[in-house]
PDB file of C-alpha atoms in Angstrom:
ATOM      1  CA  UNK A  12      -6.502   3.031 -30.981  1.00 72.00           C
ATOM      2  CA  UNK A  13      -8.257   3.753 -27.636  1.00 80.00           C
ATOM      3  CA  UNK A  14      -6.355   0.456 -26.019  1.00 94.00           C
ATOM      4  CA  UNK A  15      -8.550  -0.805 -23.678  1.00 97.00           C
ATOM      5  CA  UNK A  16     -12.122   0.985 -22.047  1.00 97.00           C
ATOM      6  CA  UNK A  17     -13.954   0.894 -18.765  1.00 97.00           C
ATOM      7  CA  UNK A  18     -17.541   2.694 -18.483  1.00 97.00           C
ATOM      8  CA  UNK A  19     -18.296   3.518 -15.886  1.00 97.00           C
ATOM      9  CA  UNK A  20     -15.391   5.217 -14.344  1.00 96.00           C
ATOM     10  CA  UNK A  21     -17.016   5.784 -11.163  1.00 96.00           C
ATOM     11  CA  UNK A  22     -20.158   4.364  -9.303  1.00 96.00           C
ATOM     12  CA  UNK A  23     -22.117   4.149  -5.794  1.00 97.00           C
ATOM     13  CA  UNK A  24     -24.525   1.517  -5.312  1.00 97.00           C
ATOM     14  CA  UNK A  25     -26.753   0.355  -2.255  1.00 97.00           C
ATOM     15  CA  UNK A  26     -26.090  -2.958  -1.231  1.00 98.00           C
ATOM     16  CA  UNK A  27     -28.418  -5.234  -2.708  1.00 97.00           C
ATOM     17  CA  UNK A  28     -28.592  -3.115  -6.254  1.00 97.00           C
ATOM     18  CA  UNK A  29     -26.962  -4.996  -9.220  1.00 96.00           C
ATOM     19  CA  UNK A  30     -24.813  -3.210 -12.013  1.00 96.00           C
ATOM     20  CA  UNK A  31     -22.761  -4.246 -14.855  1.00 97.00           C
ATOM     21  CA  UNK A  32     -19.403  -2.768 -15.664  1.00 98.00           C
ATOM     22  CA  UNK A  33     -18.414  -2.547 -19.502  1.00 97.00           C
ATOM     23  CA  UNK A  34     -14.687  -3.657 -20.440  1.00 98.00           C
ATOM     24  CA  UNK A  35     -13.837  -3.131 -24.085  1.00 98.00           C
ATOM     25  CA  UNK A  36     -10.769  -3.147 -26.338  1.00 97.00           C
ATOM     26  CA  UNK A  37     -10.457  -2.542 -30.214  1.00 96.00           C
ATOM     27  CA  UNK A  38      -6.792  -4.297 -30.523  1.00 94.00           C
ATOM     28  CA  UNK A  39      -7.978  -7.809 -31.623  1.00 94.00           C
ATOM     29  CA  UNK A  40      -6.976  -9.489 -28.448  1.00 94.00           C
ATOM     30  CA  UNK A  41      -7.996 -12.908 -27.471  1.00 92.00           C
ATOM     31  CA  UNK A  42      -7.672 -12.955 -23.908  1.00 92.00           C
ATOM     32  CA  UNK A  43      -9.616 -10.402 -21.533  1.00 94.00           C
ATOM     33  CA  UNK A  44      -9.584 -10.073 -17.390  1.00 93.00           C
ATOM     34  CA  UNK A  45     -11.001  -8.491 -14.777  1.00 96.00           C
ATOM     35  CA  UNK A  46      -9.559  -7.887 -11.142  1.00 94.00           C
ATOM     36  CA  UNK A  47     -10.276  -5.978  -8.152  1.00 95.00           C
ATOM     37  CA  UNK A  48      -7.535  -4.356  -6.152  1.00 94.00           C
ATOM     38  CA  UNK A  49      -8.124  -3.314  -2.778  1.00 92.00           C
ATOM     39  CA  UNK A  50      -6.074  -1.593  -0.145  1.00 85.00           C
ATOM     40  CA  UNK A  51      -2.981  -3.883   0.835  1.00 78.00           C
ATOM     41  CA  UNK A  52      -4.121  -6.865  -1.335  1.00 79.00           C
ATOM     42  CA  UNK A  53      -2.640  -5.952  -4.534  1.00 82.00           C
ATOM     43  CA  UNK A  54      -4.265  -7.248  -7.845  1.00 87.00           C
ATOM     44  CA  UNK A  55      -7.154 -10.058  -7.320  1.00 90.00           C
ATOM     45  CA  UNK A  56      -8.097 -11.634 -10.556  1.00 90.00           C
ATOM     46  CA  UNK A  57     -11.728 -12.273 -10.616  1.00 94.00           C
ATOM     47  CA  UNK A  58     -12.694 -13.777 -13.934  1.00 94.00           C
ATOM     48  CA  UNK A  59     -10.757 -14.275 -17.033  1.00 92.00           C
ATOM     49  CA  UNK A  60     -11.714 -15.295 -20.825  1.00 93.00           C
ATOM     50  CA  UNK A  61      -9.892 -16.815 -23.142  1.00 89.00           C
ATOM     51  CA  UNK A  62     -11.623 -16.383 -26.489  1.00 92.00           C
ATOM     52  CA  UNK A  63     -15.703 -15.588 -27.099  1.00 94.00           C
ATOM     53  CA  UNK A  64     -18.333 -17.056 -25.898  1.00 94.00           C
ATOM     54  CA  UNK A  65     -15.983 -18.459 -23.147  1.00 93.00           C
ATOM     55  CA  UNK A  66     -15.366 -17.535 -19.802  1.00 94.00           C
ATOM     56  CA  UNK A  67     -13.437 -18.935 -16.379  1.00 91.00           C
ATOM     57  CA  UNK A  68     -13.214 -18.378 -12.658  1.00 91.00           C
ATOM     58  CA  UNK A  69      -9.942 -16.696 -11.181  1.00 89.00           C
ATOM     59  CA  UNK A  70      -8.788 -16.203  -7.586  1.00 87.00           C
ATOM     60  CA  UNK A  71     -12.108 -14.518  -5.866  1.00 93.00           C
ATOM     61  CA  UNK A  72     -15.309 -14.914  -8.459  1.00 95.00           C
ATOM     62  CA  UNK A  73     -17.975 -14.993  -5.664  1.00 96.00           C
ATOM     63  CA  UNK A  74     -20.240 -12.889  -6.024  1.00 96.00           C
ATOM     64  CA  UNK A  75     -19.606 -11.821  -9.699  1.00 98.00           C
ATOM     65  CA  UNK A  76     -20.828 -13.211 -12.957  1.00 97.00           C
ATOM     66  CA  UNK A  77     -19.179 -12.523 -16.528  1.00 97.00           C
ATOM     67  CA  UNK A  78     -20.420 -12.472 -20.211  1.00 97.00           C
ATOM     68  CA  UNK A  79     -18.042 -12.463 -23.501  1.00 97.00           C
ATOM     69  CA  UNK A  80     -20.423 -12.552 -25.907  1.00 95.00           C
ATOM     70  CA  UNK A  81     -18.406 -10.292 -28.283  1.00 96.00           C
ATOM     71  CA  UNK A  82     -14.379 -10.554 -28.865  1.00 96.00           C
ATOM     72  CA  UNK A  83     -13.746  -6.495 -27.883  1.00 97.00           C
ATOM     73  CA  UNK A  84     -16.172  -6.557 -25.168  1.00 97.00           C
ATOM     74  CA  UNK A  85     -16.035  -8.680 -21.351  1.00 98.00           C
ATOM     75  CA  UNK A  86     -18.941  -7.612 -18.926  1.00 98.00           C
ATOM     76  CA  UNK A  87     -18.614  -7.616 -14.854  1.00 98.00           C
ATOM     77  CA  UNK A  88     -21.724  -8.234 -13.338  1.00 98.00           C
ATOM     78  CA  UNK A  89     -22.668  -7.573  -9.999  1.00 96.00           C
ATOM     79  CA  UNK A  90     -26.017  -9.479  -8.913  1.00 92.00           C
ATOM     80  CA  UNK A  91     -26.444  -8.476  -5.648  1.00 96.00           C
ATOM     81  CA  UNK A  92     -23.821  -5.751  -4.541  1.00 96.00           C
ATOM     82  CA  UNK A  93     -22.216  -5.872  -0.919  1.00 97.00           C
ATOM     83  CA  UNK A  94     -20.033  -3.519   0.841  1.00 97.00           C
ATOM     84  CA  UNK A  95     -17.330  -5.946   0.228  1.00 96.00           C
ATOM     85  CA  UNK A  96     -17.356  -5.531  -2.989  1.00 97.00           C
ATOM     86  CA  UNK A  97     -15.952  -2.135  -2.611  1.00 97.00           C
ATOM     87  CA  UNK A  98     -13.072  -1.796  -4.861  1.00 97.00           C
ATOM     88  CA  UNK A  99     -11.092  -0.541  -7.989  1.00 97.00           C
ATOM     89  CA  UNK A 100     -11.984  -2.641 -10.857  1.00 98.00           C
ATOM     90  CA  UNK A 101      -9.338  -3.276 -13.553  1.00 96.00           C
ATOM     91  CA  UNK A 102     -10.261  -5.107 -16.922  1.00 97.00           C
ATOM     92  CA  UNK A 103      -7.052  -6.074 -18.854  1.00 94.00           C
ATOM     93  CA  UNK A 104      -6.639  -7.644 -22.196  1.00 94.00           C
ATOM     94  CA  UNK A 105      -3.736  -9.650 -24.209  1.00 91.00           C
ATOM     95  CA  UNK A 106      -3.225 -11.657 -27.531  1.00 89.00           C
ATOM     96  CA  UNK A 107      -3.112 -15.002 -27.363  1.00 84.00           C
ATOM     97  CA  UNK A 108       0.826 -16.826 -27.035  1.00 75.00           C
ATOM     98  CA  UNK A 109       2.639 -17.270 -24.194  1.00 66.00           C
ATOM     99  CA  UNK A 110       3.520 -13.696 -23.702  1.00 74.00           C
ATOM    100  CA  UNK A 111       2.308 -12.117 -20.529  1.00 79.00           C
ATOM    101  CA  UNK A 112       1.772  -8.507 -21.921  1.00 88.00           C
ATOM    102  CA  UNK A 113      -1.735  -7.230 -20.650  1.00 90.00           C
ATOM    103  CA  UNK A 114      -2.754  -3.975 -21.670  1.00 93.00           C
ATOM    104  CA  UNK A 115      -4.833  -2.625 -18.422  1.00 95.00           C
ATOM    105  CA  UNK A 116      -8.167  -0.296 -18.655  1.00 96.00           C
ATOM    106  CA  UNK A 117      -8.321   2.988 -16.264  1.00 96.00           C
ATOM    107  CA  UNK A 118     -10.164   1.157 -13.898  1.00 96.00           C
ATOM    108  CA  UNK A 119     -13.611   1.778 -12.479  1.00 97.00           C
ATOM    109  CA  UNK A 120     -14.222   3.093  -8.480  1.00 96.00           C
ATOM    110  CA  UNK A 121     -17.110   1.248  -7.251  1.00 97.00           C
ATOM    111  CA  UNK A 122     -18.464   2.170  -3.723  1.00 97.00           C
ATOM    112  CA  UNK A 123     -21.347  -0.476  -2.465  1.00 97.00           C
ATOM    113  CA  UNK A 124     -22.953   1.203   0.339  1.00 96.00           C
TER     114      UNK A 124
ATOM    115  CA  UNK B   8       3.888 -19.888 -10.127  1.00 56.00           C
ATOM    116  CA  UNK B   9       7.461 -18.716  -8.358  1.00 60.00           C
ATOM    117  CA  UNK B  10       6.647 -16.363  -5.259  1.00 84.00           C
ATOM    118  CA  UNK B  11       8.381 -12.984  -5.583  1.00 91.00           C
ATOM    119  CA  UNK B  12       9.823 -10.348  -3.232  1.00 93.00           C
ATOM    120  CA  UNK B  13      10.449  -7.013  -3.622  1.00 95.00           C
ATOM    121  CA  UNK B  14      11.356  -4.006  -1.216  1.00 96.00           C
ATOM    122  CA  UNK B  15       8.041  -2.357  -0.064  1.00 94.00           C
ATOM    123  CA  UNK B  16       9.605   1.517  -0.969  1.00 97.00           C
ATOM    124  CA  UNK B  17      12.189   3.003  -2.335  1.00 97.00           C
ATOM    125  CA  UNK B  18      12.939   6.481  -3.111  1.00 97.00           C
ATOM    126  CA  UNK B  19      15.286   8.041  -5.787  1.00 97.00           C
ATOM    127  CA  UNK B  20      16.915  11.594  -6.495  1.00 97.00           C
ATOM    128  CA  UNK B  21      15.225  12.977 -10.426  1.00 97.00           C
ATOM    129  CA  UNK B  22      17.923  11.732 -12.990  1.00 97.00           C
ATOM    130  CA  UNK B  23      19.552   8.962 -11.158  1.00 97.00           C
ATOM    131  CA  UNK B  24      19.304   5.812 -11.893  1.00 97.00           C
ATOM    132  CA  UNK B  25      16.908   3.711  -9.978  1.00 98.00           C
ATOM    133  CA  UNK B  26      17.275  -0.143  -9.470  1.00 98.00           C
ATOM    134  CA  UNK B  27      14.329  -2.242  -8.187  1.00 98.00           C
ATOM    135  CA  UNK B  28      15.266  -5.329  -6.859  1.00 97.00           C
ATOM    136  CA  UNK B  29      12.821  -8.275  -6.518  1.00 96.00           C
ATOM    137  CA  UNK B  30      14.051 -11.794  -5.654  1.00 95.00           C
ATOM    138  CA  UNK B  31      12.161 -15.130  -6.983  1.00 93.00           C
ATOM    139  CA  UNK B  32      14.729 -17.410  -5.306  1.00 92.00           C
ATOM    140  CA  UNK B  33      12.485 -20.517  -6.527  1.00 90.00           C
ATOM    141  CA  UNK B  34      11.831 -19.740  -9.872  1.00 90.00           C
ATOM    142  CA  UNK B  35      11.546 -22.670 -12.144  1.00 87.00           C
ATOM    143  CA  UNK B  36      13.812 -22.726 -15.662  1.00 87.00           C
ATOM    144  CA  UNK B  37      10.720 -21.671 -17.771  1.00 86.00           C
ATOM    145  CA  UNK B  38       9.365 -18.881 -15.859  1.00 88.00           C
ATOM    146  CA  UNK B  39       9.858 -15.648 -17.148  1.00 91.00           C
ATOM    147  CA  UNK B  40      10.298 -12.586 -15.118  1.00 94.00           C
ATOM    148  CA  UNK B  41       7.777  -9.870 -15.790  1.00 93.00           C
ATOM    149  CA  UNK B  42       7.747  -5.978 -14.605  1.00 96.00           C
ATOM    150  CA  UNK B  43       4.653  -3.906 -14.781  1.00 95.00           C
ATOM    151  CA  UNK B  44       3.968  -0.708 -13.058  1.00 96.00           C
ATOM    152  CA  UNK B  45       0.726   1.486 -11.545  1.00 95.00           C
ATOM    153  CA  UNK B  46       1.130   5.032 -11.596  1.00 94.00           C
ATOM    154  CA  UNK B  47      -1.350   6.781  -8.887  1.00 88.00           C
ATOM    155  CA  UNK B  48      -4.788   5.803  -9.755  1.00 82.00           C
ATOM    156  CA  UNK B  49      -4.293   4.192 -13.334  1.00 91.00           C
ATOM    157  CA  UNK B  50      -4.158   0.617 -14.180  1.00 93.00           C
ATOM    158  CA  UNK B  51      -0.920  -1.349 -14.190  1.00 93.00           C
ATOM    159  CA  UNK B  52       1.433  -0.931 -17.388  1.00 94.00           C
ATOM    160  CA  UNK B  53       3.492  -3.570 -18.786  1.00 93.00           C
ATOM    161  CA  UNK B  54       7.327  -2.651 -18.444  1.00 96.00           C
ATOM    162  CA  UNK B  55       9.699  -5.339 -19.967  1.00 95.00           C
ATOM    163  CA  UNK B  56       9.814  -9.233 -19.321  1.00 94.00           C
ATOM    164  CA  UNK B  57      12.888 -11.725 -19.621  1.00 94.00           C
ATOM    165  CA  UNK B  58      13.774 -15.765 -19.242  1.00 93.00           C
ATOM    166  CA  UNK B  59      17.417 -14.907 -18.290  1.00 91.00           C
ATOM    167  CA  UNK B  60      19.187 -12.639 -20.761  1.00 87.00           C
ATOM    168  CA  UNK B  61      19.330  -8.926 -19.833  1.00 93.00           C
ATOM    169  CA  UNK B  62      16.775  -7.189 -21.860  1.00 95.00           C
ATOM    170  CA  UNK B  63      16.400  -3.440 -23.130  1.00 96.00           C
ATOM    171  CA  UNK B  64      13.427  -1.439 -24.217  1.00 95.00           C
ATOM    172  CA  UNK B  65      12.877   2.528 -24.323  1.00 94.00           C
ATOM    173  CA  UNK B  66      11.402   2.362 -20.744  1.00 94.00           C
ATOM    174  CA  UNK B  67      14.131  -0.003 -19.048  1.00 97.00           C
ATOM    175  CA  UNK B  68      16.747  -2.488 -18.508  1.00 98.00           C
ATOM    176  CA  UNK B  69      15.630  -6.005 -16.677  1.00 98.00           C
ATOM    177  CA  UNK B  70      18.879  -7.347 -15.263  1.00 97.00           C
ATOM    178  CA  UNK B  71      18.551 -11.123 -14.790  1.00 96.00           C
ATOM    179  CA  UNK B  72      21.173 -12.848 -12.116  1.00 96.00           C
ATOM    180  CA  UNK B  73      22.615 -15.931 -13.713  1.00 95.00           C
ATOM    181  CA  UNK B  74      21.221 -18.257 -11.276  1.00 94.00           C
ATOM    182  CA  UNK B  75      17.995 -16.615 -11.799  1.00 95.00           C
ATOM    183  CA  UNK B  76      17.322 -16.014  -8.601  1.00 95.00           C
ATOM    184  CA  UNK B  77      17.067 -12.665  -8.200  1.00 96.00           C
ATOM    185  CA  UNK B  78      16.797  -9.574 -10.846  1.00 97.00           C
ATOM    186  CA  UNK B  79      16.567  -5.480 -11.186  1.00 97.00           C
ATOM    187  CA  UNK B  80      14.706  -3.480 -13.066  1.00 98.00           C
ATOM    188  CA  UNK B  81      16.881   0.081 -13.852  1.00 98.00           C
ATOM    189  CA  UNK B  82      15.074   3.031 -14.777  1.00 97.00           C
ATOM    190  CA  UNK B  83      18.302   4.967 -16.257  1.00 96.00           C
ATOM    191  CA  UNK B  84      16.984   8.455 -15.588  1.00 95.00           C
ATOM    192  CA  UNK B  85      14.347   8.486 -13.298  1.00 97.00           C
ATOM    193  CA  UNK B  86      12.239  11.272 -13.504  1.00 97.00           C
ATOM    194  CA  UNK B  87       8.914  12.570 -11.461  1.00 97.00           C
ATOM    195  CA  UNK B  88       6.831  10.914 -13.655  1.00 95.00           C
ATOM    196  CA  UNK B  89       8.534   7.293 -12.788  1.00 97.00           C
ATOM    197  CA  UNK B  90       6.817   7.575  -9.171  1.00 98.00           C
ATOM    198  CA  UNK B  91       4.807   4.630  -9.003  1.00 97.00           C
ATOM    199  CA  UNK B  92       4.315   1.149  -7.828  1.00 95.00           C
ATOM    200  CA  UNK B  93       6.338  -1.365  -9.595  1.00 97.00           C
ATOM    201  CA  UNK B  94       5.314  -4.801  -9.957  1.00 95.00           C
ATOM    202  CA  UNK B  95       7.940  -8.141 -10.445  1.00 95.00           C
ATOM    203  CA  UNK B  96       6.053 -11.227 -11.377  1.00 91.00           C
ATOM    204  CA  UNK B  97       7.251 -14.468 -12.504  1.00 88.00           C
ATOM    205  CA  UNK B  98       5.177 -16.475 -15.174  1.00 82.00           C
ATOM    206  CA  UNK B  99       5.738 -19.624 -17.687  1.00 74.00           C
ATOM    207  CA  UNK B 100       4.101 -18.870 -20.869  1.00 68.00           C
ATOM    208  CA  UNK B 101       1.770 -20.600 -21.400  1.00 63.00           C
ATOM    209  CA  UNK B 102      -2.548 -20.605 -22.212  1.00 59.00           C
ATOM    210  CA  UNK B 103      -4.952 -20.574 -19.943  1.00 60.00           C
ATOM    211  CA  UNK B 104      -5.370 -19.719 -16.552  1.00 61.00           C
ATOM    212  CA  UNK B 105      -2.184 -19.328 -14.114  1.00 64.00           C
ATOM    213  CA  UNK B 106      -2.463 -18.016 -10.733  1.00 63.00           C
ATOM    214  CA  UNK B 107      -0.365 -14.409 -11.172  1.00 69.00           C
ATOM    215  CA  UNK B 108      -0.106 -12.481  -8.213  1.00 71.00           C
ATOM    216  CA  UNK B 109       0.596  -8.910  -8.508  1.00 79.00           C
ATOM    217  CA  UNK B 110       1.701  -8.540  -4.899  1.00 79.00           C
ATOM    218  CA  UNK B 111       2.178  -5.419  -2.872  1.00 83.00           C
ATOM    219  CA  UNK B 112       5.065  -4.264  -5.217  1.00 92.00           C
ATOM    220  CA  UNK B 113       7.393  -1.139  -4.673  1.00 96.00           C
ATOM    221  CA  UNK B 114       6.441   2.196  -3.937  1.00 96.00           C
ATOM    222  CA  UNK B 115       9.051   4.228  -6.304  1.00 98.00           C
ATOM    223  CA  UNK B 116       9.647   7.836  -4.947  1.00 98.00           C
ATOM    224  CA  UNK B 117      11.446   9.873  -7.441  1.00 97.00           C
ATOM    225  CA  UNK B 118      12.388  12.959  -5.632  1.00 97.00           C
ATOM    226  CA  UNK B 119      12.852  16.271  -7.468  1.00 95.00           C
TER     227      UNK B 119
END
């Protein structure tokens, strides 16, 4: 069981350059997230999905777009990238039920430039 | 979603017990309390949760305050590798989207 996967771990764009970060998880789970943490602010949650083919906004979505096309696998796009946007991206996943047990990815380092 | 508050750092000799304390002074009777920590660099890691009986796992011990108001997480025998930012949130359980914040937290130092 590899738990839950980011690719990349590490990236440096130019502002204006788009990307897509990769979330995946091989434990079944219905629920996937993705949130930024930055210096000070703690964990932002930017877009969440309950179930395939379905996908909401969280706290701060602007400027990001989402895709669960597959169960294991929630995408992070980036459109248009802006220095703002620097951050540590974390993509978490949990079964369904009440229970609040996410299962957090290593995170990915982006640097918008 | 009950707003927490927790200590912003703490530090703690290797093999003493650490308590965390976070307060949620307005929690409502079906929030649960939920710990999760971030070790340097790595994403957060789900600890141990509880509605208001003391709970027990292989990492920890949630003590929950009868008027739920308050509660500590104990680490029994801290060690070096327990150095890390620990996280209190409250939660109902529920589906669907709920607002969680995963605040500042509190800087655990475990000191050799």
């Amino acid at each position: 069981n590899a738990g839950v996967t980011q690719t990349p771990k590490f990236r440096v764009l130019k502002t204006g350059q788009s990307m897509t970060l990769l979330c995946a998880q091989d434990m079944n789970h219905e629920y996937m997230y993705w949130y930024r943490q930055d210096p000070g602010m703690g964990l932002r949650l930017i877009h969440y999905s309950v179930g395939e083919g379905t996908t909401a906004k969280g706290e701060v979505p602007d400027g990001y777009n989402v895709s669960r096309l597959k169960k294991q696998n929630f995408l992070l796009g980036l459109e248009s990238a802006a220095p703002s946007q620097t951050s540590v991206y974390f993509c978490a996943s949990r079964p369904s039920g009440g229970s609040y047990e996410q299962y957090f990815g290593p995170g990915t380092r982006l640097t918008v430039t | 979603d009950a707003k927490t508050t927790q200590p912003t750092s703490m530090d703690c000799a290797e093999g003493r017990a650490a308590n965390l304390p976070c307060n949620h002074s307005t929690i409502s009777g079906n929030e649960y309390v939920y710990w999760y920590r971030q070790i340097h660099s790595q994403g957060p890691q789900y600890i141990i949760h509880g509605l208001k009986n003391n709970e027990t796992n292989e990492m920890a011990s949630l003590i929950i305050t009868e008027d739920r108001k308050s509660s500590t997480l104990i680490l029994p025998h801290a060690t070096l590798r327990d150095t890390a930012v620990y996280y209190c949130i409250v939660r109902v359980h529920s589906g669907g989207y709920q607002k969680v914040t995963f605040g500042i937290g509190t800087k655990l130092q475990v000191i050799p």
